[in-house]
PDB file of C-alpha atoms and ligand atoms in Angstrom:
ATOM      1  CA  MET A  18      29.792  80.930  95.831  1.00 80.00           C
ATOM      2  CA  SER A  19      30.938  79.899  92.380  1.00 95.00           C
ATOM      3  CA  ARG A  20      33.498  81.971  90.491  1.00 98.00           C
ATOM      4  CA  VAL A  21      32.266  84.153  87.644  1.00 98.00           C
ATOM      5  CA  ALA A  22      33.631  83.848  84.098  1.00 98.00           C
ATOM      6  CA  LEU A  23      33.106  86.162  81.147  1.00 98.00           C
ATOM      7  CA  VAL A  24      33.633  84.775  77.637  1.00 98.00           C
ATOM      8  CA  THR A  25      33.506  87.233  74.729  1.00 98.00           C
ATOM      9  CA  GLY A  26      32.145  85.769  71.529  1.00 97.00           C
ATOM     10  CA  GLY A  27      30.956  83.024  73.843  1.00 97.00           C
ATOM     11  CA  SER A  28      27.806  81.826  72.105  1.00 95.00           C
ATOM     12  CA  ARG A  29      29.308  80.359  68.929  1.00 94.00           C
ATOM     13  CA  GLY A  30      32.336  78.412  67.741  1.00 95.00           C
ATOM     14  CA  ILE A  31      35.290  78.016  70.094  1.00 97.00           C
ATOM     15  CA  GLY A  32      33.677  80.540  72.469  1.00 97.00           C
ATOM     16  CA  ALA A  33      30.565  78.403  72.934  1.00 97.00           C
ATOM     17  CA  ALA A  34      32.694  75.378  73.784  1.00 98.00           C
ATOM     18  CA  ILE A  35      34.616  77.518  76.310  1.00 98.00           C
ATOM     19  CA  SER A  36      31.403  78.793  77.915  1.00 98.00           C
ATOM     20  CA  ASN A  37      30.146  75.222  78.246  1.00 98.00           C
ATOM     21  CA  ALA A  38      33.415  73.882  79.637  1.00 98.00           C
ATOM     22  CA  LEU A  39      33.550  76.623  82.280  1.00 98.00           C
ATOM     23  CA  LYS A  40      29.918  76.040  83.209  1.00 98.00           C
ATOM     24  CA  ASP A  41      30.636  72.309  83.553  1.00 98.00           C
ATOM     25  CA  ALA A  42      33.609  73.205  85.785  1.00 98.00           C
ATOM     26  CA  GLY A  43      31.253  75.073  88.131  1.00 98.00           C
ATOM     27  CA  TYR A  44      31.628  78.717  87.056  1.00 98.00           C
ATOM     28  CA  SER A  45      28.759  81.178  86.654  1.00 98.00           C
ATOM     29  CA  VAL A  46      29.266  82.065  83.001  1.00 98.00           C
ATOM     30  CA  ALA A  47      28.334  85.147  80.988  1.00 98.00           C
ATOM     31  CA  ALA A  48      28.805  84.883  77.222  1.00 98.00           C
ATOM     32  CA  THR A  49      28.861  87.937  74.967  1.00 98.00           C
ATOM     33  CA  TYR A  50      27.898  88.122  71.321  1.00 97.00           C
ATOM     34  CA  ALA A  51      28.030  90.907  68.749  1.00 95.00           C
ATOM     35  CA  GLY A  52      25.078  90.500  66.444  1.00 90.00           C
ATOM     36  CA  ASN A  53      23.548  87.064  65.977  1.00 89.00           C
ATOM     37  CA  ASP A  54      20.502  87.289  68.310  1.00 93.00           C
ATOM     38  CA  GLU A  55      19.063  84.013  67.042  1.00 92.00           C
ATOM     39  CA  ALA A  56      22.217  82.001  67.765  1.00 91.00           C
ATOM     40  CA  ALA A  57      22.516  83.632  71.203  1.00 94.00           C
ATOM     41  CA  SER A  58      18.892  82.858  72.195  1.00 95.00           C
ATOM     42  CA  LYS A  59      19.308  79.278  70.999  1.00 95.00           C
ATOM     43  CA  PHE A  60      22.540  78.960  72.965  1.00 96.00           C
ATOM     44  CA  THR A  61      20.920  80.283  76.157  1.00 97.00           C
ATOM     45  CA  ALA A  62      17.876  78.004  75.698  1.00 97.00           C
ATOM     46  CA  GLU A  63      20.102  74.953  75.250  1.00 97.00           C
ATOM     47  CA  THR A  64      22.701  75.665  77.933  1.00 97.00           C
ATOM     48  CA  GLY A  65      21.125  78.042  80.466  1.00 97.00           C
ATOM     49  CA  ILE A  66      24.172  80.322  80.000  1.00 98.00           C
ATOM     50  CA  LYS A  67      23.259  84.010  80.054  1.00 97.00           C
ATOM     51  CA  THR A  68      24.200  85.970  76.933  1.00 98.00           C
ATOM     52  CA  TYR A  69      24.908  89.693  76.635  1.00 98.00           C
ATOM     53  CA  LYS A  70      25.082  91.736  73.440  1.00 97.00           C
ATOM     54  CA  TRP A  71      27.825  94.288  72.991  1.00 97.00           C
ATOM     55  CA  ASN A  72      30.512  95.258  70.527  1.00 98.00           C
ATOM     56  CA  VAL A  73      33.934  94.487  72.018  1.00 98.00           C
ATOM     57  CA  ALA A  74      35.447  97.121  69.703  1.00 98.00           C
ATOM     58  CA  ASP A  75      33.620  99.821  71.685  1.00 98.00           C
ATOM     59  CA  TYR A  76      35.128 100.689  75.089  1.00 98.00           C
ATOM     60  CA  ASP A  77      32.008 102.218  76.631  1.00 98.00           C
ATOM     61  CA  GLU A  78      29.773  99.354  75.479  1.00 98.00           C
ATOM     62  CA  SER A  79      32.253  96.880  76.965  1.00 98.00           C
ATOM     63  CA  LYS A  80      32.516  98.771  80.248  1.00 98.00           C
ATOM     64  CA  ASN A  81      28.752  99.103  80.623  1.00 98.00           C
ATOM     65  CA  GLY A  82      28.163  95.490  79.604  1.00 98.00           C
ATOM     66  CA  ILE A  83      30.724  94.263  82.124  1.00 98.00           C
ATOM     67  CA  ALA A  84      29.078  96.364  84.855  1.00 98.00           C
ATOM     68  CA  GLN A  85      25.765  94.663  84.003  1.00 98.00           C
ATOM     69  CA  VAL A  86      27.334  91.183  84.153  1.00 98.00           C
ATOM     70  CA  GLU A  87      28.878  91.981  87.539  1.00 98.00           C
ATOM     71  CA  SER A  88      25.573  93.285  88.851  1.00 98.00           C
ATOM     72  CA  ASP A  89      23.812  90.089  87.652  1.00 98.00           C
ATOM     73  CA  LEU A  90      26.411  87.439  88.541  1.00 98.00           C
ATOM     74  CA  GLY A  91      29.009  89.071  90.810  1.00 98.00           C
ATOM     75  CA  PRO A  92      32.615  90.200  90.293  1.00 98.00           C
ATOM     76  CA  ILE A  93      34.346  88.628  87.303  1.00 98.00           C
ATOM     77  CA  ASP A  94      37.158  86.248  88.303  1.00 98.00           C
ATOM     78  CA  VAL A  95      37.958  84.801  84.878  1.00 98.00           C
ATOM     79  CA  VAL A  96      37.923  86.747  81.637  1.00 98.00           C
ATOM     80  CA  VAL A  97      38.309  84.956  78.324  1.00 98.00           C
ATOM     81  CA  ALA A  98      38.958  87.369  75.431  1.00 98.00           C
ATOM     82  CA  ASN A  99      37.860  85.173  72.573  1.00 98.00           C
ATOM     83  CA  ALA A 100      35.801  87.382  70.232  1.00 98.00           C
ATOM     84  CA  GLY A 101      37.453  87.750  66.852  1.00 97.00           C
ATOM     85  CA  ILE A 102      36.818  88.271  63.168  1.00 96.00           C
ATOM     86  CA  THR A 103      38.625  87.713  59.882  1.00 96.00           C
ATOM     87  CA  ARG A 104      38.708  90.010  56.848  1.00 97.00           C
ATOM     88  CA  ASP A 105      41.155  88.028  54.733  1.00 96.00           C
ATOM     89  CA  ALA A 106      42.729  89.485  51.609  1.00 98.00           C
ATOM     90  CA  PRO A 107      46.187  89.421  50.060  1.00 98.00           C
ATOM     91  CA  PHE A 108      48.030  92.533  51.258  1.00 98.00           C
ATOM     92  CA  HIS A 109      47.928  94.273  47.889  1.00 98.00           C
ATOM     93  CA  LYS A 110      44.126  93.995  47.972  1.00 98.00           C
ATOM     94  CA  MET A 111      43.582  94.631  51.694  1.00 98.00           C
ATOM     95  CA  THR A 112      41.670  97.854  52.300  1.00 98.00           C
ATOM     96  CA  PRO A 113      42.255 100.225  55.231  1.00 98.00           C
ATOM     97  CA  GLU A 114      38.736  99.280  56.379  1.00 98.00           C
ATOM     98  CA  GLN A 115      39.632  95.556  56.453  1.00 98.00           C
ATOM     99  CA  TRP A 116      42.764  96.399  58.427  1.00 98.00           C
ATOM    100  CA  GLN A 117      40.948  98.634  60.908  1.00 98.00           C
ATOM    101  CA  GLN A 118      37.949  96.360  61.517  1.00 98.00           C
ATOM    102  CA  VAL A 119      40.214  93.489  62.503  1.00 98.00           C
ATOM    103  CA  ILE A 120      42.444  95.687  64.683  1.00 98.00           C
ATOM    104  CA  ASP A 121      39.409  97.210  66.422  1.00 98.00           C
ATOM    105  CA  THR A 122      37.728  93.889  67.183  1.00 98.00           C
ATOM    106  CA  ASN A 123      40.593  91.482  67.740  1.00 98.00           C
ATOM    107  CA  LEU A 124      43.192  93.710  69.409  1.00 98.00           C
ATOM    108  CA  THR A 125      41.489  96.792  70.854  1.00 98.00           C
ATOM    109  CA  GLY A 126      38.670  94.398  71.790  1.00 98.00           C
ATOM    110  CA  VAL A 127      41.062  92.589  74.144  1.00 98.00           C
ATOM    111  CA  PHE A 128      41.996  95.889  75.824  1.00 98.00           C
ATOM    112  CA  ASN A 129      38.300  96.830  76.091  1.00 98.00           C
ATOM    113  CA  THR A 130      37.448  93.461  77.644  1.00 98.00           C
ATOM    114  CA  VAL A 131      40.265  93.152  80.158  1.00 98.00           C
ATOM    115  CA  HIS A 132      40.741  96.803  81.206  1.00 98.00           C
ATOM    116  CA  PRO A 133      37.351  97.170  82.983  1.00 98.00           C
ATOM    117  CA  VAL A 134      37.780  93.942  85.016  1.00 98.00           C
ATOM    118  CA  TRP A 135      41.450  94.489  85.900  1.00 98.00           C
ATOM    119  CA  PRO A 136      41.021  96.891  88.896  1.00 98.00           C
ATOM    120  CA  GLY A 137      38.581  94.488  90.589  1.00 98.00           C
ATOM    121  CA  MET A 138      40.926  91.547  90.076  1.00 98.00           C
ATOM    122  CA  ARG A 139      43.776  93.568  91.603  1.00 98.00           C
ATOM    123  CA  GLU A 140      41.658  94.505  94.608  1.00 98.00           C
ATOM    124  CA  ARG A 141      40.437  90.951  95.216  1.00 98.00           C
ATOM    125  CA  LYS A 142      43.936  89.526  94.632  1.00 98.00           C
ATOM    126  CA  PHE A 143      42.720  86.927  92.169  1.00 98.00           C
ATOM    127  CA  GLY A 144      42.161  86.836  88.445  1.00 98.00           C
ATOM    128  CA  ARG A 145      42.559  84.770  85.335  1.00 98.00           C
ATOM    129  CA  VAL A 146      42.994  86.489  81.971  1.00 98.00           C
ATOM    130  CA  ILE A 147      42.951  84.112  79.027  1.00 99.00           C
ATOM    131  CA  VAL A 148      43.313  85.455  75.495  1.00 98.00           C
ATOM    132  CA  ILE A 149      42.491  83.323  72.471  1.00 98.00           C
ATOM    133  CA  SER A 150      45.240  84.085  69.968  1.00 98.00           C
ATOM    134  CA  SER A 151      45.991  81.887  66.933  1.00 98.00           C
ATOM    135  CA  ILE A 152      48.616  79.790  65.196  1.00 98.00           C
ATOM    136  CA  ASN A 153      48.560  82.558  62.604  1.00 98.00           C
ATOM    137  CA  GLY A 154      49.828  85.062  65.173  1.00 98.00           C
ATOM    138  CA  GLN A 155      52.817  82.753  65.627  1.00 98.00           C
ATOM    139  CA  LYS A 156      53.615  81.902  62.007  1.00 98.00           C
ATOM    140  CA  GLY A 157      51.807  84.554  59.917  1.00 98.00           C
ATOM    141  CA  GLN A 158      49.389  83.603  57.159  1.00 97.00           C
ATOM    142  CA  PHE A 159      48.923  84.463  53.516  1.00 96.00           C
ATOM    143  CA  ALA A 160      46.008  86.947  53.252  1.00 97.00           C
ATOM    144  CA  GLN A 161      45.988  87.680  56.998  1.00 98.00           C
ATOM    145  CA  VAL A 162      48.355  90.596  57.600  1.00 98.00           C
ATOM    146  CA  ASN A 163      45.602  92.216  59.681  1.00 98.00           C
ATOM    147  CA  TYR A 164      44.566  89.096  61.629  1.00 98.00           C
ATOM    148  CA  ALA A 165      48.137  87.865  62.218  1.00 98.00           C
ATOM    149  CA  ALA A 166      49.106  91.304  63.548  1.00 98.00           C
ATOM    150  CA  THR A 167      46.323  91.175  66.125  1.00 98.00           C
ATOM    151  CA  LYS A 168      47.010  87.601  67.168  1.00 98.00           C
ATOM    152  CA  ALA A 169      50.743  88.315  67.583  1.00 98.00           C
ATOM    153  CA  GLY A 170      49.704  91.404  69.550  1.00 98.00           C
ATOM    154  CA  ASP A 171      47.733  89.182  71.935  1.00 98.00           C
ATOM    155  CA  LEU A 172      50.970  87.471  72.938  1.00 98.00           C
ATOM    156  CA  GLY A 173      52.532  90.830  73.812  1.00 98.00           C
ATOM    157  CA  ILE A 174      49.458  91.721  75.844  1.00 98.00           C
ATOM    158  CA  VAL A 175      49.544  88.593  78.021  1.00 98.00           C
ATOM    159  CA  LYS A 176      53.304  88.717  78.565  1.00 98.00           C
ATOM    160  CA  SER A 177      52.990  92.310  79.799  1.00 98.00           C
ATOM    161  CA  LEU A 178      49.858  91.716  81.886  1.00 98.00           C
ATOM    162  CA  ALA A 179      51.497  88.657  83.463  1.00 98.00           C
ATOM    163  CA  GLN A 180      54.268  90.847  84.838  1.00 98.00           C
ATOM    164  CA  GLU A 181      51.835  93.488  86.083  1.00 98.00           C
ATOM    165  CA  GLY A 182      49.364  91.069  87.656  1.00 98.00           C
ATOM    166  CA  ALA A 183      51.607  88.416  89.187  1.00 98.00           C
ATOM    167  CA  ARG A 184      51.915  90.027  92.637  1.00 97.00           C
ATOM    168  CA  ALA A 185      48.154  90.557  92.730  1.00 98.00           C
ATOM    169  CA  GLY A 186      47.381  86.882  92.136  1.00 98.00           C
ATOM    170  CA  ILE A 187      46.379  87.446  88.532  1.00 98.00           C
ATOM    171  CA  THR A 188      47.626  85.275  85.709  1.00 98.00           C
ATOM    172  CA  ALA A 189      47.435  86.164  82.009  1.00 98.00           C
ATOM    173  CA  ASN A 190      47.986  83.529  79.356  1.00 98.00           C
ATOM    174  CA  ALA A 191      47.246  82.947  75.693  1.00 98.00           C
ATOM    175  CA  ILE A 192      46.090  79.938  73.755  1.00 98.00           C
ATOM    176  CA  CYS A 193      47.053  79.615  70.101  1.00 98.00           C
ATOM    177  CA  PRO A 194      44.547  77.312  68.451  1.00 98.00           C
ATOM    178  CA  GLY A 195      45.490  75.840  65.121  1.00 98.00           C
ATOM    179  CA  TYR A 196      42.778  75.281  62.542  1.00 97.00           C
ATOM    180  CA  ILE A 197      39.620  74.305  64.420  1.00 97.00           C
ATOM    181  CA  ALA A 198      36.352  73.063  62.910  1.00 95.00           C
ATOM    182  CA  THR A 199      34.327  76.275  63.276  1.00 94.00           C
ATOM    183  CA  GLU A 200      32.347  78.513  60.922  1.00 90.00           C
ATOM    184  CA  MET A 201      35.434  80.752  60.582  1.00 90.00           C
ATOM    185  CA  VAL A 202      37.540  77.941  59.150  1.00 91.00           C
ATOM    186  CA  MET A 203      34.639  76.524  57.145  1.00 91.00           C
ATOM    187  CA  ALA A 204      34.374  79.954  55.453  1.00 91.00           C
ATOM    188  CA  VAL A 205      37.821  79.427  53.901  1.00 91.00           C
ATOM    189  CA  PRO A 206      37.457  78.236  50.271  1.00 92.00           C
ATOM    190  CA  GLU A 207      37.228  74.424  50.270  1.00 93.00           C
ATOM    191  CA  LYS A 208      40.334  73.890  48.142  1.00 94.00           C
ATOM    192  CA  VAL A 209      42.384  76.109  50.475  1.00 92.00           C
ATOM    193  CA  ARG A 210      40.969  74.332  53.524  1.00 93.00           C
ATOM    194  CA  GLU A 211      41.874  70.914  52.122  1.00 95.00           C
ATOM    195  CA  SER A 212      45.416  72.116  51.507  1.00 95.00           C
ATOM    196  CA  ILE A 213      45.594  73.452  55.089  1.00 94.00           C
ATOM    197  CA  ILE A 214      44.448  70.096  56.497  1.00 96.00           C
ATOM    198  CA  GLY A 215      47.220  68.506  54.430  1.00 97.00           C
ATOM    199  CA  GLN A 216      49.710  70.626  56.427  1.00 96.00           C
ATOM    200  CA  ILE A 217      48.440  69.375  59.805  1.00 97.00           C
ATOM    201  CA  PRO A 218      50.373  66.280  60.907  1.00 98.00           C
ATOM    202  CA  ALA A 219      47.365  65.178  62.981  1.00 97.00           C
ATOM    203  CA  GLY A 220      45.507  64.926  59.660  1.00 97.00           C
ATOM    204  CA  ARG A 221      42.410  66.704  60.905  1.00 97.00           C
ATOM    205  CA  LEU A 222      41.001  70.003  62.136  1.00 97.00           C
ATOM    206  CA  GLY A 223      40.871  70.491  65.899  1.00 97.00           C
ATOM    207  CA  GLU A 224      37.616  70.413  67.836  1.00 97.00           C
ATOM    208  CA  PRO A 225      36.404  73.503  69.775  1.00 98.00           C
ATOM    209  CA  GLU A 226      36.285  71.368  72.942  1.00 98.00           C
ATOM    210  CA  GLU A 227      40.035  70.743  72.625  1.00 98.00           C
ATOM    211  CA  ILE A 228      40.607  74.488  73.053  1.00 98.00           C
ATOM    212  CA  ALA A 229      37.965  74.792  75.764  1.00 98.00           C
ATOM    213  CA  ARG A 230      39.756  72.209  77.908  1.00 98.00           C
ATOM    214  CA  CYS A 231      42.941  74.325  77.749  1.00 98.00           C
ATOM    215  CA  VAL A 232      40.939  77.330  78.964  1.00 98.00           C
ATOM    216  CA  ALA A 233      39.390  75.387  81.849  1.00 98.00           C
ATOM    217  CA  PHE A 234      42.875  74.315  82.940  1.00 98.00           C
ATOM    218  CA  LEU A 235      44.358  77.824  82.763  1.00 98.00           C
ATOM    219  CA  ALA A 236      41.383  79.151  84.746  1.00 98.00           C
ATOM    220  CA  SER A 237      41.835  76.587  87.524  1.00 98.00           C
ATOM    221  CA  ASP A 238      43.773  76.985  90.776  1.00 97.00           C
ATOM    222  CA  ASP A 239      46.128  74.263  89.512  1.00 97.00           C
ATOM    223  CA  ALA A 240      47.448  76.689  86.865  1.00 98.00           C
ATOM    224  CA  GLY A 241      48.365  79.451  89.337  1.00 97.00           C
ATOM    225  CA  PHE A 242      52.092  79.423  88.505  1.00 98.00           C
ATOM    226  CA  ILE A 243      51.548  79.470  84.735  1.00 98.00           C
ATOM    227  CA  ASN A 244      51.713  83.128  83.819  1.00 98.00           C
ATOM    228  CA  GLY A 245      52.598  84.872  80.571  1.00 98.00           C
ATOM    229  CA  SER A 246      52.577  81.560  78.712  1.00 98.00           C
ATOM    230  CA  THR A 247      51.211  80.427  75.403  1.00 98.00           C
ATOM    231  CA  ILE A 248      49.590  77.031  74.933  1.00 98.00           C
ATOM    232  CA  SER A 249      49.711  75.923  71.300  1.00 98.00           C
ATOM    233  CA  ALA A 250      47.005  73.436  70.325  1.00 98.00           C
ATOM    234  CA  ASN A 251      47.479  72.828  66.631  1.00 98.00           C
ATOM    235  CA  GLY A 252      47.915  69.127  65.850  1.00 98.00           C
ATOM    236  CA  ALA A 253      51.698  69.623  65.382  1.00 98.00           C
ATOM    237  CA  GLN A 254      51.225  72.082  62.510  1.00 98.00           C
ATOM    238  CA  PHE A 255      53.682  74.619  63.929  1.00 97.00           C
ATOM    239  CA  PHE A 256      56.204  74.766  66.782  1.00 96.00           C
ATOM    240  CA  VAL A 257      57.425  77.994  68.332  1.00 89.00           C
TER     241      VAL A 257
HETATM  242  N1  CAA B  26      50.189  80.637  49.952  1.00 84.92           N
HETATM  243  C1  CAA B  26      50.686  81.067  48.773  1.00 84.92           C
HETATM  244  N2  CAA B  26      49.885  81.527  47.774  1.00 84.92           N
HETATM  245  C2  CAA B  26      48.568  81.517  47.997  1.00 84.92           C
HETATM  246  C3  CAA B  26      48.009  81.076  49.193  1.00 84.92           C
HETATM  247  C4  CAA B  26      48.894  80.609  50.185  1.00 84.92           C
HETATM  248  N3  CAA B  26      48.429  80.159  51.360  1.00 84.92           N
HETATM  249  N4  CAA B  26      46.674  81.210  49.115  1.00 84.92           N
HETATM  250  C5  CAA B  26      46.407  81.715  47.908  1.00 84.92           C
HETATM  251  N5  CAA B  26      47.547  81.897  47.209  1.00 84.92           N
HETATM  252  C6  CAA B  26      47.721  82.408  45.878  1.00 84.92           C
HETATM  253  C7  CAA B  26      46.692  81.829  44.925  1.00 84.92           C
HETATM  254  O1  CAA B  26      47.143  80.606  44.388  1.00 84.92           O
HETATM  255  C8  CAA B  26      46.598  82.924  43.874  1.00 84.92           C
HETATM  256  O2  CAA B  26      47.729  82.857  43.042  1.00 84.92           O
HETATM  257  P1  CAA B  26      47.656  83.226  41.479  1.00 84.92           P
HETATM  258  O3  CAA B  26      47.273  84.678  41.427  1.00 84.92           O
HETATM  259  O4  CAA B  26      49.020  82.947  40.974  1.00 84.92           O
HETATM  260  O5  CAA B  26      46.596  82.324  40.924  1.00 84.92           O
HETATM  261  C9  CAA B  26      46.709  84.161  44.744  1.00 84.92           C
HETATM  262  O6  CAA B  26      47.448  83.794  45.889  1.00 84.92           O
HETATM  263  C10 CAA B  26      45.349  84.598  45.275  1.00 84.92           C
HETATM  264  O7  CAA B  26      44.897  85.469  44.419  1.00 84.92           O
HETATM  265  P2  CAA B  26      43.343  85.781  44.352  1.00 84.92           P
HETATM  266  O8  CAA B  26      43.193  87.018  43.536  1.00 84.92           O
HETATM  267  O9  CAA B  26      42.574  84.562  43.935  1.00 84.92           O
HETATM  268  O10 CAA B  26      42.983  86.063  45.863  1.00 84.92           O
HETATM  269  P3  CAA B  26      41.641  86.591  46.425  1.00 84.92           P
HETATM  270  O11 CAA B  26      41.664  88.066  46.446  1.00 84.92           O
HETATM  271  O12 CAA B  26      40.498  85.926  45.756  1.00 84.92           O
HETATM  272  O13 CAA B  26      41.768  86.079  47.920  1.00 84.92           O
HETATM  273  C11 CAA B  26      41.940  84.472  49.655  1.00 84.92           C
HETATM  274  C12 CAA B  26      41.586  84.722  48.216  1.00 84.92           C
HETATM  275  C13 CAA B  26      41.301  85.505  50.576  1.00 84.92           C
HETATM  276  C14 CAA B  26      43.436  84.534  49.830  1.00 84.92           C
HETATM  277  C15 CAA B  26      41.403  83.068  49.952  1.00 84.92           C
HETATM  278  O14 CAA B  26      42.164  82.148  49.232  1.00 84.92           O
HETATM  279  C16 CAA B  26      41.443  82.716  51.417  1.00 84.92           C
HETATM  280  O15 CAA B  26      40.528  83.034  52.148  1.00 84.92           O
HETATM  281  N6  CAA B  26      42.484  82.008  51.857  1.00 84.92           N
HETATM  282  C17 CAA B  26      42.560  81.495  53.206  1.00 84.92           C
HETATM  283  C18 CAA B  26      43.340  82.386  54.113  1.00 84.92           C
HETATM  284  C19 CAA B  26      43.391  81.707  55.452  1.00 84.92           C
HETATM  285  O16 CAA B  26      44.019  80.690  55.642  1.00 84.92           O
HETATM  286  N7  CAA B  26      42.692  82.263  56.443  1.00 84.92           N
HETATM  287  C20 CAA B  26      42.585  81.658  57.701  1.00 84.92           C
HETATM  288  C21 CAA B  26      41.160  81.683  58.133  1.00 84.92           C
HETATM  289  S1  CAA B  26      40.839  80.673  59.568  1.00 84.92           S
HETATM  290  C22 CAA B  26      41.394  81.563  60.855  1.00 84.92           C
HETATM  291  O17 CAA B  26      41.838  82.652  60.730  1.00 84.92           O
HETATM  292  C23 CAA B  26      41.308  80.917  62.201  1.00 84.92           C
HETATM  293  C24 CAA B  26      42.636  80.730  62.794  1.00 84.92           C
HETATM  294  O18 CAA B  26      42.990  81.471  63.710  1.00 84.92           O
HETATM  295  C25 CAA B  26      43.490  79.629  62.353  1.00 84.92           C
END
């Protein structure tokens, strides 16, 4: 029987590339989405990957959604916490709502996604937790106090989970993508985006598939001794 993978925010952007890469690697994949029904239906029609709608910021929705995935596909072996949002604003203009929305989705959303699958992984003595962080969690970013806080928080989550899961055959790792050609980056004002590309020694944005290949590797048996690590994939824009 093939292993089961859950990818949050898995029908668009980097998440869609991850869902596809895991499907190509032989996993039964479930992809979640928050609101865009049209994009999710199109994604399922094109790829055959099942999509599920829930808000990762809500614990009960996540728990119930995960129970449904497990009843449809079987126990989840690989969980990819990818869903994330931006609410960019310089700090002096950032509202408490902008702060809280990003914390709820990007950080609490990781807890809500991993916590319900963790006991099953411990029982079965196998699991792969992969969290999609960001270069901006490593270096900070103008207008992203909220987002950078969550993405730095992701690194604390995987380093702690790695220690808790290691004896149970569970690994937890993070990937820090640099600037990738997705709707999120395309939403940055063009002038700002051009200046960002100027700071990337590779001279280009990354492709979603370049992140998806990192996920497929971390999910594989070959990566069993990699635990608590961070893979940076950023075209040499920033070194830790
Ligand atoms: N560094 C230093 N100064 C900057 C700056 C930067 N990176 N970006 C903007 N500024 C300056 C501007 O030049 C301007 O200065 P002046 O007031 O002297 O003219 C000031 O900061 C901005 O003031 P505004 O009142 O114009 O700002 P705003 O309220 O309109 O906000 C913004 C604009 C939200 C900052 C917008 O420029 C923006 O979205 N920037 C991009 C932020 C960014 O990089 N986000 C990453 C998104 S992609 C992602 O998150 C994925 C990932 O993981 C990598």
